[in-house]
Amino acid sequence: MTMANSSNQTSVIDSLRKEFKRIHEFRELILPFTHSAHIRRHRAKIIASRVGLMSLLFSLVIPLWIGIDYFAFSWPTWAILAVLRIVSAIVFFVLYILHSSCKTLPNAYLLLGGMMAIPPVFYLISQPFLMNVETNAFGAAVVSAYALLPFIVVAGLSVFPLTALEVLFTGSGIMVVVMLGAAQQAAFQLQDFITTIWLMVLVIGVSIFSGMSQLHYMISLINQASKDLLTGAFTRRSGEEYLDLQFRIASRTEVPFSILFMDVDNFKSVNDEFGHEQGDMVLKQVAERLQRCLRRSDQLIRWGGEEFVILLPNTSAEYIKPILNRLSEITLGKRPDGRPITISIGISELSLDRCEDWIEMVEKADHRMYEAKKSGRNKSVGPKPDLNLENIIAA
């Protein structure tokens, strides 16, 4: 009866965990501040690269429209529009030059905002010159094309991996531009105004859906490439990138940073006695239990085989002991023979170890982990005596 209750509790916990995961995945598509640093870094690269490509394209194409303005409008209207186009092309080309140096998401936002601001500004400045211009049927068609500029900008958002909130914020700003443009019209028609706003709402809706789809696809690809398929932890390659980033941030801002290097005790005997499939189940179980002990800012990395590394940003030595205590409280599960799974842990802390780079930090933690194994396993060895704990996992 007890085993049945335990099984039911485990099933309920697993179901709740899956439900929370689905909710979190949906929130990632709605709100930009729910993304991990890993996702933000890759999203910044993609946004910057697409801004660069589109800016280069616009800087080449926009001046070509001067010929159309020349045949559609008389002097000085076409000349004024030509100046606006040349200035716009120059700004687009500057954005193209800047995109390669954009490394962070805030900078990518600035780059995207700059690119998206050019057509609406062009639209507002050109509107007074085009409202009362006398032209033929060809010129009237060109004027109608100018009125579509804000809609083209909002539609352009669909090529970027953006959250719903980001597209809505940008689209709302452009809608204000459309309203200002309509207010400048000499013959204001309420019906036309409502139709225009309704069309803008539809275009924003399509862009939101497209941006969310691109973001979901991007996150899926990044997770597949950066996560270990068996354990769900970061792979060593992606983990090293995050390690390097966190080390540089901690060194530059002088905030604490700690590393736990873990090795599953006697794991080889599991593979030898029960097979690799059971060994995989043990590793998966260990990774799931370790994830429960971590904060949102912490990262679990499968370093290789049965070795795991936990990154603890903004964590000094005195806050590591509570994390080790949480490990002992939840346990790491059972081996196939029913004995508890135990681990040996090596600890390094940036300020205490005075490491020159993250590689040295990992080496110190790795060395201490082997010290823990040599002294009997199921222990931790750290840079301070009070972190040298025995029987981390209750036998």
XYZ file of C-alpha atoms in Angstrom:
395
model
C 0.000 0.000 0.000
C 2.836 2.322 0.887
C 4.581 1.570 -2.414
C 1.346 2.295 -4.308
C 0.920 5.635 -2.521
C 4.549 6.515 -3.230
C 4.063 5.649 -6.906
C 0.909 7.794 -7.098
C 2.685 10.722 -5.451
C 5.560 10.427 -7.928
C 3.090 10.339 -10.827
C 1.302 13.467 -9.556
C 4.623 15.290 -9.079
C 5.742 14.350 -12.606
C 2.413 15.532 -14.066
C 2.661 18.841 -12.216
C 6.246 19.282 -13.379
C 5.226 18.722 -17.005
C 2.335 21.182 -16.633
C 4.618 23.843 -15.144
C 7.044 23.239 -18.001
C 4.293 23.836 -20.587
C 3.225 27.024 -18.798
C 6.826 28.233 -18.727
C 7.254 27.481 -22.446
C 4.119 29.511 -23.228
C 5.316 32.396 -21.023
C 8.589 32.410 -22.988
C 6.584 33.231 -26.123
C 4.643 36.022 -24.416
C 7.150 37.757 -22.111
C 10.788 38.553 -23.024
C 12.122 38.634 -19.448
C 11.372 34.916 -18.863
C 14.213 33.772 -21.139
C 17.465 32.313 -19.864
C 20.759 34.092 -20.542
C 21.550 31.384 -23.094
C 18.391 32.122 -25.099
C 18.836 35.909 -24.794
C 22.367 35.685 -26.145
C 21.342 33.659 -29.200
C 18.263 35.800 -29.805
C 20.431 38.929 -29.814
C 22.656 37.385 -32.498
C 19.707 36.423 -34.708
C 17.953 39.797 -34.368
C 21.186 41.699 -35.078
C 22.044 39.566 -38.117
C 18.568 40.008 -39.637
C 18.595 43.747 -38.955
C 21.969 43.895 -40.728
C 20.691 41.974 -43.750
C 17.489 44.007 -44.078
C 19.312 47.312 -43.513
C 21.799 46.520 -46.276
C 18.963 45.581 -48.612
C 17.006 48.771 -47.848
C 20.100 50.971 -48.218
C 20.443 49.672 -51.787
C 16.764 49.558 -52.798
C 15.427 52.821 -51.305
C 17.444 55.190 -53.578
C 16.139 53.328 -56.652
C 12.633 54.669 -55.900
C 13.850 58.206 -56.643
C 13.292 57.517 -60.352
C 9.647 56.633 -59.699
C 9.166 59.823 -57.652
C 10.712 61.828 -60.502
C 8.063 60.632 -62.974
C 5.198 60.758 -60.441
C 5.682 64.232 -58.933
C 6.726 67.675 -60.047
C 9.547 69.820 -58.697
C 10.248 70.362 -55.780
C 8.205 67.453 -54.346
C 10.269 64.713 -55.967
C 13.517 66.438 -54.922
C 12.399 66.636 -51.273
C 11.464 62.958 -51.344
C 14.826 62.172 -52.970
C 16.673 63.886 -50.113
C 14.607 61.936 -47.574
C 15.395 58.692 -49.372
C 19.133 59.381 -49.524
C 19.215 60.219 -45.802
C 17.208 57.061 -45.016
C 19.570 54.941 -47.122
C 22.586 56.367 -45.272
C 21.019 55.604 -41.876
C 20.178 52.065 -43.005
C 23.775 51.555 -44.128
C 25.050 52.812 -40.752
C 22.816 50.234 -39.048
C 24.288 47.569 -41.321
C 27.806 48.566 -40.228
C 26.821 48.546 -36.537
C 25.056 45.180 -36.533
C 28.266 43.111 -36.403
C 29.290 44.700 -33.081
C 25.918 44.015 -31.448
C 26.378 41.283 -28.818
C 23.666 41.857 -26.206
C 19.873 41.857 -26.370
C 19.482 45.534 -25.291
C 21.806 46.541 -28.145
C 19.829 44.328 -30.521
C 16.644 46.106 -29.386
C 18.244 49.482 -30.157
C 19.318 48.248 -33.577
C 15.854 46.865 -34.357
C 14.158 50.002 -33.033
C 16.388 52.199 -35.186
C 15.573 50.212 -38.299
C 11.839 50.169 -37.553
C 11.773 53.925 -36.824
C 13.110 55.022 -40.223
C 10.016 54.267 -42.393
C 7.485 55.816 -39.925
C 9.602 58.980 -39.624
C 9.851 59.092 -43.425
C 6.063 58.641 -43.572
C 5.322 61.502 -41.156
C 7.741 63.917 -42.860
C 6.537 63.105 -46.383
C 2.816 63.273 -45.578
C 2.501 67.121 -45.662
C 4.186 67.231 -49.082
C 1.990 64.488 -50.545
C -1.427 65.532 -49.185
C -2.115 68.419 -51.567
C 0.171 67.502 -54.426
C -1.385 67.681 -57.897
C -0.567 64.606 -59.915
C -1.843 62.152 -62.514
C -3.184 58.628 -62.031
C 0.352 57.214 -61.775
C 1.226 59.762 -59.093
C -1.956 58.948 -57.170
C -0.948 55.282 -57.126
C 2.492 56.231 -55.773
C 0.875 58.354 -53.031
C -1.240 55.323 -52.060
C 1.944 53.242 -51.894
C 3.463 55.747 -49.454
C 0.409 55.323 -47.215
C 1.264 51.619 -46.882
C 4.673 52.295 -45.282
C 3.537 51.773 -41.644
C 1.854 48.485 -42.553
C 5.008 47.264 -44.292
C 7.021 48.069 -41.157
C 4.687 46.068 -38.889
C 4.691 43.180 -41.371
C 8.500 43.314 -41.276
C 8.424 42.386 -37.579
C 7.308 38.904 -38.600
C 10.839 37.946 -39.712
C 12.240 38.360 -36.173
C 12.020 35.918 -33.230
C 10.039 38.241 -30.953
C 7.644 37.695 -28.073
C 4.016 38.786 -28.283
C 4.687 41.686 -25.910
C 7.595 42.977 -28.022
C 5.578 42.925 -31.257
C 2.574 44.501 -29.528
C 4.723 47.290 -28.064
C 6.370 48.076 -31.414
C 3.128 47.745 -33.365
C 1.317 50.088 -30.968
C 3.973 52.746 -31.522
C 3.558 52.470 -35.282
C -0.222 52.624 -34.893
C 0.228 55.993 -33.171
C 2.179 57.119 -36.243
C -0.737 56.043 -38.463
C -3.145 58.035 -36.290
C -0.918 61.109 -36.516
C -0.773 60.706 -40.277
C -4.558 60.445 -40.477
C -4.927 63.564 -38.321
C -2.873 65.507 -40.870
C -5.348 64.712 -43.629
C -7.355 67.725 -44.806
C -10.477 65.650 -45.471
C -10.710 63.419 -42.412
C -13.013 60.432 -43.016
C -13.992 58.506 -39.864
C -14.918 55.384 -41.834
C -11.555 55.338 -43.621
C -9.797 55.950 -40.308
C -11.549 52.978 -38.632
C -10.768 50.763 -41.635
C -7.098 51.750 -41.498
C -6.829 51.060 -37.753
C -8.628 47.730 -38.147
C -6.222 46.722 -40.908
C -3.282 47.700 -38.678
C -4.685 45.556 -35.839
C -4.916 42.574 -38.198
C -1.348 43.053 -39.437
C -0.099 43.324 -35.830
C -1.958 40.110 -34.971
C -0.364 38.232 -37.867
C 3.072 39.595 -36.911
C 2.577 38.487 -33.296
C 1.718 34.960 -34.407
C 4.639 34.841 -36.843
C 7.120 36.259 -34.308
C 6.016 33.765 -31.648
C 6.321 30.906 -34.153
C 9.855 31.946 -35.074
C 10.779 32.342 -31.408
C 9.394 28.905 -30.528
C 11.293 27.323 -33.412
C 14.500 29.131 -32.398
C 14.194 28.061 -28.746
C 13.526 24.461 -29.801
C 16.612 24.394 -32.028
C 18.811 25.970 -29.346
C 17.571 23.550 -26.686
C 18.163 20.571 -28.970
C 21.687 21.750 -29.714
C 22.577 22.828 -26.173
C 20.810 20.237 -24.023
C 21.897 16.668 -23.365
C 19.125 14.423 -24.706
C 19.361 11.905 -21.868
C 19.530 14.143 -18.805
C 18.154 17.489 -19.996
C 21.260 19.216 -18.622
C 23.380 21.532 -20.765
C 25.985 19.831 -22.915
C 29.626 20.470 -22.114
C 30.075 22.673 -25.194
C 27.143 24.975 -24.406
C 27.998 24.826 -20.707
C 31.511 26.091 -21.379
C 30.034 29.110 -23.200
C 27.829 29.896 -20.220
C 30.732 29.276 -17.830
C 32.919 31.734 -19.705
C 30.139 34.343 -19.703
C 29.408 33.988 -15.979
C 33.110 34.063 -15.079
C 33.639 37.294 -17.042
C 30.553 38.900 -15.480
C 31.620 37.887 -11.961
C 35.205 39.075 -12.504
C 34.159 42.403 -14.004
C 31.456 43.229 -11.449
C 33.226 41.578 -8.483
C 30.220 39.443 -7.534
C 30.569 35.921 -6.088
C 30.569 32.883 -8.364
C 30.861 29.221 -7.379
C 31.146 25.849 -9.111
C 30.187 22.373 -7.901
C 31.926 19.497 -9.720
C 30.060 16.222 -9.097
C 30.693 12.592 -9.923
C 28.232 9.738 -9.335
C 29.894 7.237 -7.000
C 30.524 3.675 -8.226
C 28.675 4.353 -11.477
C 30.804 1.911 -13.474
C 29.489 -0.950 -11.355
C 25.916 -0.048 -12.380
C 26.781 -0.394 -16.068
C 28.776 -3.578 -15.472
C 26.186 -5.337 -13.290
C 22.877 -4.072 -14.660
C 23.633 -2.811 -18.177
C 23.914 0.583 -19.836
C 20.146 1.072 -19.993
C 19.950 0.991 -16.196
C 22.994 3.255 -16.073
C 21.179 5.769 -18.264
C 18.169 5.642 -15.944
C 20.435 6.402 -12.970
C 21.961 9.426 -14.754
C 18.533 10.703 -15.766
C 17.288 10.305 -12.194
C 20.313 12.129 -10.761
C 19.919 15.039 -13.203
C 16.210 15.421 -12.396
C 16.890 15.472 -8.644
C 19.762 17.942 -9.022
C 17.547 20.291 -11.052
C 15.097 20.446 -8.141
C 17.808 21.919 -5.900
C 18.719 24.718 -8.289
C 17.545 28.291 -8.527
C 16.471 29.748 -11.845
C 19.862 31.430 -12.312
C 21.819 28.206 -11.684
C 22.839 25.873 -14.497
C 23.370 22.115 -14.574
C 25.932 20.823 -17.085
C 26.637 17.221 -17.998
C 30.410 17.468 -18.152
C 30.986 13.944 -19.411
C 29.876 10.411 -18.555
C 28.699 10.460 -14.938
C 30.201 13.885 -14.190
C 28.041 16.973 -13.661
C 28.938 20.618 -13.072
C 26.612 23.103 -11.371
C 27.187 26.823 -11.918
C 26.089 29.067 -9.054
C 26.125 32.764 -10.057
C 25.986 35.317 -7.226
C 26.756 32.569 -4.713
C 29.549 32.873 -2.166
C 30.970 30.034 -0.056
C 28.599 30.538 2.901
C 25.546 29.975 0.674
C 26.824 26.691 -0.771
C 26.201 24.687 2.397
C 22.378 25.177 2.252
C 22.468 23.860 -1.323
C 24.342 20.758 -0.143
C 21.784 20.336 2.641
C 18.956 20.441 0.093
C 20.691 17.644 -1.807
C 20.702 15.458 1.285
C 17.020 16.212 1.910
C 15.725 15.185 -1.511
C 18.227 12.320 -2.091
C 19.252 11.299 -5.614
C 17.184 8.157 -5.976
C 18.072 4.466 -5.862
C 20.475 2.248 -7.754
C 18.992 -0.839 -9.453
C 20.032 -2.912 -6.397
C 18.084 -0.606 -4.059
C 21.054 1.168 -2.524
C 20.977 4.998 -2.515
C 22.803 6.882 -5.254
C 25.603 8.998 -3.807
C 27.921 11.621 -5.266
C 31.304 13.129 -4.530
C 31.559 16.905 -4.873
C 34.417 19.319 -5.425
C 33.760 23.018 -4.808
C 35.516 26.136 -6.077
C 34.652 29.762 -5.340
C 36.031 32.672 -7.346
C 37.046 35.059 -4.567
C 38.562 32.370 -2.320
C 40.435 30.502 -5.047
C 41.530 33.654 -6.916
C 41.335 31.894 -10.275
C 42.580 33.593 -13.441
C 39.959 31.988 -15.694
C 37.047 29.566 -15.601
C 39.269 26.685 -16.693
C 41.290 27.041 -13.495
C 38.065 27.115 -11.458
C 36.888 23.861 -13.017
C 40.305 22.244 -12.497
C 40.274 23.153 -8.790
C 36.742 21.799 -8.348
C 37.667 18.644 -10.296
C 40.773 18.085 -8.143
C 38.737 18.494 -4.942
C 36.121 16.072 -6.240
C 38.842 13.411 -6.620
C 40.008 14.216 -3.082
C 36.450 13.503 -1.905
C 36.489 10.157 -3.732
C 39.874 9.157 -2.334
C 38.720 9.921 1.206
C 35.724 7.598 1.005
C 33.129 9.020 -1.458
C 29.759 10.643 -0.680
C 31.639 13.707 0.512
C 32.323 17.285 -0.491
C 35.654 19.103 -0.467
C 35.750 22.890 -0.762
C 38.053 25.880 -0.387
C 36.977 26.240 3.276
C 36.937 23.533 5.977
C 33.237 24.060 6.746
C 32.414 22.916 3.188
C 34.155 19.555 3.731
C 31.053 17.515 4.513
C 30.634 13.764 4.968
C 27.648 11.577 4.124
C 26.039 14.173 1.861
C 23.440 11.603 0.808
C 22.021 9.541 3.672
C 22.928 5.874 3.203
